[in-house]
Amino acid sequence: MTITLSSPLDMHIHFRQDAMLDLVAPLSALHFAGGVIMPNLIPPVNSVDRLLWYRGEIDRALAGAAFEPYMTLFFRDYSEEELIAAKPHIIGIKLYPAGATTNSDSGVREITAMNHVFAMMEHHGIPLLVHGETHGFVMDREREFCEVYRYLATTFPRLQITMEHITTADAVSLLDEFENLRATVTPHHLMITLDDVVGGLMNPHLFCKPIAKRPEDREALLQAALRAHPKLMLGSDSAPHPLDKKECPGCAAGVFTAPIQLPLLADLFDRHDSLHNLQAFVSDNARRLYGVQPPERIVTLERSPMTIPDSYGPVVPMWAGRTIPWSVVS
Ligand code: NCD
Ligand code: ZN
């Protein structure tokens, strides 16, 4: 049994910089034709100059691979001149609430104080990508943030807003409520709940923001993905951290999945008799929603087992050492 995918896209990835970039960018390029690159470096990618520098670093790390990095800027109080200068180089601007996740200290403190920037982005057709969590109780952060999504979607009806890495049934239902909301979802949030993170022995390699939620949330996400809901895209949120930042007190948030996403998804869609919807979920929806035309790449998967490596350099992937039923045909 095999399945062939045309130009898979990962619409939310962390490539980092320096040695980590050199390690992980080629791993994404093995199976993907492109992806949306997150700007939460230290310092953040929040100027056109820094964006062009980062793009150069990524191109160097990709070493000619047929992978299109769709760049993002880190949201701040940009002027209209800055937005106009950035537009040709970016797919959107990523908003982090201050302190919500890894390297987000310089994020936004008060959403409505940025209305003039949202209005300019709407006017210039620049999508807004959002890490949607409040500072409330950890399990309620995304649900509480849905009020902010409603506010943004109604106040700026022509602003295209991507709810990044959704983890709740509440966020899934927003997709059908507002024309200008779409979302990414990670493979791990389709497969795990909080029980997998802390229900037994604690697993730091499954700890990420937003934290995995309840079985009913996972079920809502899974059903939307399996039917390739037209406003839902694969975004792995593959977020590498070195082993010593994960297996320690104060474990960093982030799950590394870049090299195993497609086998994980093929298995998941196969088990639910939904392989016919995988192409839309991993590429077609993103192409349509963002109007992108990635390089032509054909990736073939087969139902033959692979064992997930214990590590990639200093990074431990999700489910290291586990054998899964599908693999990419090299
Ligand atoms: C991401 C990271 O490590 O940069 N971590 C995570 O848990 N997902 C940041 C993010 O997307 O929240
Ligand atoms: Zn992320």
Coordinates of C-alpha atoms and ligand atoms in Angstrom, one line a residue:
M1 CA 0.0 0.0 0.0
T2 CA 1.5 3.4 -1.0
I3 CA 0.3 7.0 -1.2
T4 CA 1.7 9.8 -3.3
L5 CA 1.6 13.4 -2.1
S6 CA 2.2 16.4 -4.2
S7 CA 4.3 19.2 -2.6
P8 CA 3.5 18.8 1.1
L9 CA 3.6 22.1 3.0
D10 CA 4.3 22.6 6.7
M11 CA 2.5 25.9 7.5
H12 CA 4.2 26.4 11.0
I13 CA 7.8 25.5 11.6
H14 CA 10.7 26.7 13.9
F15 CA 14.0 26.6 12.0
R16 CA 16.0 28.5 14.7
Q17 CA 19.5 29.6 13.7
D18 CA 23.1 28.6 13.5
A19 CA 23.9 24.9 14.2
M20 CA 20.2 24.1 14.9
L21 CA 19.1 25.7 11.6
D22 CA 21.7 23.7 9.8
L23 CA 20.4 20.5 11.4
V24 CA 16.6 21.0 11.1
A25 CA 16.1 22.9 7.8
P26 CA 17.4 20.0 5.6
L27 CA 15.2 17.6 7.6
S28 CA 12.1 19.6 6.7
A29 CA 13.3 19.9 3.1
L30 CA 13.5 16.1 2.8
H31 CA 9.7 15.7 2.8
F32 CA 8.2 19.2 2.3
A33 CA 8.1 21.6 -0.6
G34 CA 7.8 24.6 1.6
G35 CA 6.8 25.9 5.0
V36 CA 6.0 28.9 7.1
I37 CA 9.0 29.9 9.1
M38 CA 8.4 31.3 12.6
P39 CA 10.2 34.5 13.6
N40 CA 10.8 33.9 17.4
L41 CA 14.6 34.1 17.3
I42 CA 16.6 36.0 19.9
P43 CA 16.3 38.8 19.0
P44 CA 13.0 38.4 17.1
V45 CA 12.8 38.8 13.3
N46 CA 11.1 42.2 13.5
S47 CA 12.6 44.3 10.8
V48 CA 13.0 43.9 7.0
D49 CA 16.8 43.9 7.4
R50 CA 16.7 41.1 9.9
L51 CA 14.2 39.2 7.8
L52 CA 16.4 39.4 4.7
W53 CA 19.4 38.3 6.8
Y54 CA 17.4 35.3 8.2
R55 CA 16.2 34.3 4.7
G56 CA 19.8 34.3 3.6
E57 CA 20.8 32.0 6.5
I58 CA 17.9 29.6 5.7
D59 CA 18.8 29.5 2.0
R60 CA 22.4 28.7 3.0
A61 CA 21.2 25.9 5.3
L62 CA 18.9 24.5 2.6
A63 CA 21.8 24.3 0.2
G64 CA 19.7 24.3 -2.9
A65 CA 16.9 22.0 -1.8
A66 CA 13.6 22.5 -3.5
F67 CA 12.0 24.0 -0.4
E68 CA 10.3 27.4 -0.3
P69 CA 10.6 29.1 3.1
Y70 CA 7.6 31.4 3.5
M71 CA 8.9 34.0 5.9
T72 CA 7.1 35.8 8.7
L73 CA 7.8 38.9 10.7
F74 CA 7.4 39.1 14.5
F75 CA 4.4 41.4 15.2
R76 CA 5.2 44.8 16.7
D77 CA 3.9 48.4 16.1
Y78 CA 5.0 48.6 12.5
S79 CA 4.7 51.8 10.4
E80 CA 2.9 51.7 7.1
E81 CA 6.2 52.2 5.3
E82 CA 7.7 49.2 7.1
L83 CA 4.6 47.0 6.1
I84 CA 4.9 48.1 2.5
A85 CA 8.6 47.3 2.4
A86 CA 8.1 43.9 4.1
K87 CA 5.1 42.7 2.1
P88 CA 7.0 41.2 -0.9
H89 CA 9.2 39.1 1.4
I90 CA 6.6 37.7 3.8
I91 CA 3.5 35.4 3.9
G92 CA 2.3 37.1 7.1
I93 CA 3.1 38.6 10.5
K94 CA 3.1 36.4 13.6
L95 CA 1.6 37.8 16.8
Y96 CA 2.6 36.4 20.1
P97 CA 1.0 37.6 23.3
A98 CA 3.9 38.8 25.5
G99 CA 5.4 35.8 27.4
A100 CA 3.0 33.2 26.1
T101 CA 5.7 30.9 24.8
T102 CA 9.4 30.4 23.8
N103 CA 11.1 33.7 23.0
S104 CA 7.9 35.8 23.0
D105 CA 8.9 38.4 25.7
S106 CA 8.6 41.3 23.2
G107 CA 5.1 40.2 22.1
V108 CA 1.9 42.2 22.4
R109 CA 0.6 43.2 25.8
E110 CA -2.7 44.8 24.8
I111 CA -4.4 43.7 21.5
T112 CA -6.6 46.7 21.0
A113 CA -3.6 49.1 21.3
M114 CA -2.5 47.6 18.0
N115 CA -5.7 48.2 16.1
H116 CA -4.0 50.7 13.8
V117 CA -1.5 48.0 12.7
F118 CA -4.2 45.4 12.1
A119 CA -6.1 48.0 10.0
M120 CA -3.0 48.6 7.9
M121 CA -2.4 44.9 7.5
E122 CA -6.0 44.5 6.4
H123 CA -5.6 47.3 3.9
H124 CA -2.4 46.0 2.4
G125 CA -3.6 42.3 2.4
I126 CA -1.0 41.0 4.9
P127 CA -2.2 37.9 6.8
L128 CA -2.1 37.9 10.6
L129 CA -0.8 34.7 12.2
V130 CA -1.7 34.3 15.9
H131 CA -0.4 32.4 18.9
G132 CA -3.8 32.3 20.6
E133 CA -3.4 32.0 24.3
T134 CA -4.3 34.3 27.2
H135 CA -2.4 34.3 30.5
G136 CA -5.1 32.4 32.3
F137 CA -5.1 28.9 33.7
V138 CA -3.1 26.7 31.3
M139 CA -5.9 24.5 30.2
D140 CA -8.2 27.5 29.5
R141 CA -5.8 29.8 27.7
E142 CA -6.9 29.0 24.1
R143 CA -10.6 28.8 24.9
E144 CA -10.3 32.2 26.6
F145 CA -8.4 33.6 23.6
C146 CA -11.4 32.7 21.3
E147 CA -12.9 36.0 22.4
V148 CA -9.9 37.8 21.0
Y149 CA -10.3 35.9 17.7
R150 CA -13.9 36.9 17.6
Y151 CA -13.0 40.5 18.2
L152 CA -10.3 40.5 15.5
A153 CA -12.4 38.7 12.9
T154 CA -15.4 41.0 13.3
T155 CA -13.4 44.3 13.7
F156 CA -11.2 43.6 10.7
P157 CA -13.4 41.5 8.4
R158 CA -11.0 41.5 5.4
L159 CA -7.9 40.7 7.6
Q160 CA -7.0 37.0 6.9
I161 CA -6.3 35.5 10.4
T162 CA -4.6 32.2 11.0
M163 CA -5.3 30.6 14.4
E164 CA -1.9 28.8 14.8
H165 CA -1.7 25.3 16.3
I166 CA -5.2 25.0 17.6
T167 CA -5.8 22.5 20.4
T168 CA -9.5 22.9 21.4
A169 CA -13.0 22.1 20.1
D170 CA -13.8 25.8 20.7
A171 CA -11.2 26.9 18.1
V172 CA -12.4 24.3 15.6
S173 CA -16.0 25.7 15.8
L174 CA -14.7 29.2 15.1
L175 CA -13.6 28.1 11.6
D176 CA -17.2 27.8 10.6
E177 CA -18.3 31.0 12.3
F178 CA -16.0 33.5 10.7
E179 CA -15.1 33.7 7.0
N180 CA -11.7 35.3 7.7
L181 CA -10.5 32.7 10.3
R182 CA -8.4 29.7 9.3
A183 CA -6.1 27.5 11.3
T184 CA -3.1 25.2 11.5
V185 CA -3.1 22.1 13.6
T186 CA -0.1 19.9 14.6
P187 CA 0.1 16.1 14.2
H188 CA 0.8 15.7 17.9
H189 CA -2.4 17.5 18.9
L190 CA -4.3 15.1 16.7
M191 CA -2.7 12.2 18.6
I192 CA -2.1 13.0 22.2
T193 CA -3.9 14.5 25.2
L194 CA -2.6 16.0 28.5
D195 CA -2.6 12.4 29.8
D196 CA 0.3 11.6 27.4
V197 CA 2.3 14.5 28.7
V198 CA 1.8 14.2 32.5
G199 CA -0.8 11.5 33.1
G200 CA 1.8 8.8 33.7
L201 CA 5.5 9.4 33.9
M202 CA 6.1 13.0 32.7
N203 CA 7.2 13.2 29.1
P204 CA 9.1 16.4 28.4
H205 CA 9.3 15.6 24.7
L206 CA 5.6 16.0 24.5
F207 CA 5.5 19.3 26.4
C208 CA 4.6 22.2 24.2
K209 CA 2.5 25.4 24.1
P210 CA -0.4 25.2 23.7
I211 CA -0.4 22.2 26.0
A212 CA -2.3 19.1 24.7
K213 CA -5.9 19.2 26.0
R214 CA -8.8 16.8 26.6
P215 CA -9.9 13.7 24.7
E216 CA -12.9 15.6 23.4
D217 CA -10.7 18.4 22.1
R218 CA -8.4 16.0 20.3
E219 CA -11.5 14.3 18.8
A220 CA -12.8 17.6 17.4
L221 CA -9.4 18.4 15.9
L222 CA -9.0 14.9 14.5
Q223 CA -12.5 14.9 12.8
A224 CA -11.8 18.3 11.2
A225 CA -8.4 17.1 10.0
L226 CA -9.6 13.7 8.7
R227 CA -12.2 15.4 6.5
A228 CA -9.6 18.0 5.5
H229 CA -11.8 20.8 6.7
P230 CA -11.2 23.4 3.9
K231 CA -9.9 26.0 6.4
L232 CA -7.5 23.7 8.3
M233 CA -3.9 23.2 7.3
L234 CA -1.0 21.1 8.6
G235 CA 1.4 23.2 10.6
S236 CA 3.7 20.9 12.6
D237 CA 4.9 23.5 15.1
S238 CA 8.1 21.4 15.0
A239 CA 10.1 23.2 17.7
P240 CA 13.5 21.7 18.3
H241 CA 15.3 22.2 21.6
P242 CA 18.5 20.5 22.6
L243 CA 18.2 17.6 25.0
D244 CA 19.7 19.5 28.0
K245 CA 16.9 22.1 27.6
K246 CA 14.2 19.4 27.6
E247 CA 15.4 16.9 30.2
C248 CA 15.9 19.4 33.0
P249 CA 13.9 21.4 35.6
G250 CA 12.3 24.2 33.6
C251 CA 11.8 22.1 30.5
A252 CA 11.5 24.2 27.3
A253 CA 8.2 24.0 25.5
G254 CA 8.3 22.5 22.0
V255 CA 7.8 19.1 20.3
F256 CA 10.2 18.1 17.4
T257 CA 8.4 16.3 14.6
A258 CA 9.9 17.7 11.3
P259 CA 11.2 14.4 9.9
I260 CA 8.3 12.1 11.1
Q261 CA 5.1 14.1 10.3
L262 CA 4.2 12.5 7.1
P263 CA 4.5 8.9 8.3
L264 CA 2.6 9.8 11.5
L265 CA -0.2 11.4 9.4
A266 CA -0.3 8.6 6.8
D267 CA -0.8 6.1 9.7
L268 CA -3.4 8.3 11.4
F269 CA -5.4 8.9 8.2
D270 CA -5.1 5.2 7.1
R271 CA -6.4 4.0 10.5
H272 CA -9.5 6.2 10.0
D273 CA -10.0 5.3 6.3
S274 CA -9.2 8.9 5.3
L275 CA -6.1 8.7 3.2
H276 CA -8.0 10.3 0.3
N277 CA -8.1 13.5 2.3
L278 CA -4.4 13.6 3.2
Q279 CA -3.4 15.6 0.1
A280 CA -5.8 18.4 0.9
F281 CA -4.8 18.5 4.6
V282 CA -1.0 18.6 3.9
S283 CA -1.0 20.9 0.9
D284 CA -4.1 21.8 -1.1
N285 CA -5.8 23.7 1.6
A286 CA -2.7 25.8 2.4
R287 CA -2.1 26.5 -1.3
R288 CA -5.7 27.8 -1.7
L289 CA -5.9 29.7 1.6
Y290 CA -2.5 31.5 1.1
G291 CA -2.4 31.5 -2.7
V292 CA 1.0 30.0 -2.8
Q293 CA 2.5 27.8 -5.5
P294 CA 5.3 25.7 -4.0
P295 CA 8.0 23.9 -6.0
E296 CA 6.7 20.7 -7.5
R297 CA 7.7 17.7 -5.3
I298 CA 6.4 14.2 -5.2
V299 CA 6.6 12.4 -1.9
T300 CA 5.7 8.7 -1.7
L301 CA 4.8 6.9 1.5
E302 CA 4.3 3.2 2.0
R303 CA 2.8 1.1 4.7
S304 CA 6.1 -0.4 5.8
P305 CA 7.4 0.3 9.3
M306 CA 9.9 2.8 10.5
T307 CA 11.5 3.2 13.8
I308 CA 11.7 6.8 14.9
P309 CA 15.4 7.6 15.7
D310 CA 16.4 8.2 19.3
S311 CA 17.7 11.6 18.4
Y312 CA 18.6 13.9 15.5
G313 CA 21.9 15.5 16.7
P314 CA 21.1 16.9 20.1
V315 CA 17.3 16.9 19.5
V316 CA 15.0 14.1 20.7
P317 CA 11.9 13.7 18.4
M318 CA 8.4 12.9 19.5
W319 CA 8.0 9.2 20.2
A320 CA 11.7 8.5 19.9
G321 CA 12.4 4.7 19.5
R322 CA 8.8 3.9 18.7
T323 CA 8.0 1.9 15.5
I324 CA 5.2 3.3 13.4
P325 CA 3.5 1.5 10.4
W326 CA 4.2 4.0 7.6
S327 CA 7.4 5.4 6.2
V328 CA 8.6 7.7 3.4
V329 CA 10.0 5.9 0.4
S330 CA 13.4 7.5 -0.1
Ligands
NCD1 C1 7.6 27.0 20.2 C2 9.1 27.2 20.3 O1 9.8 26.4 20.9 O2 9.6 28.2 19.6 N1 7.3 26.2 21.4 C3 6.1 25.4 21.5 O3 5.9 24.9 22.5 N2 5.3 25.3 20.5 C4 6.9 28.3 20.3 C5 5.5 28.2 19.9 O4 5.1 28.0 18.8 O5 4.7 28.4 20.8
ZN2 ZN 5.3 27.5 17.0

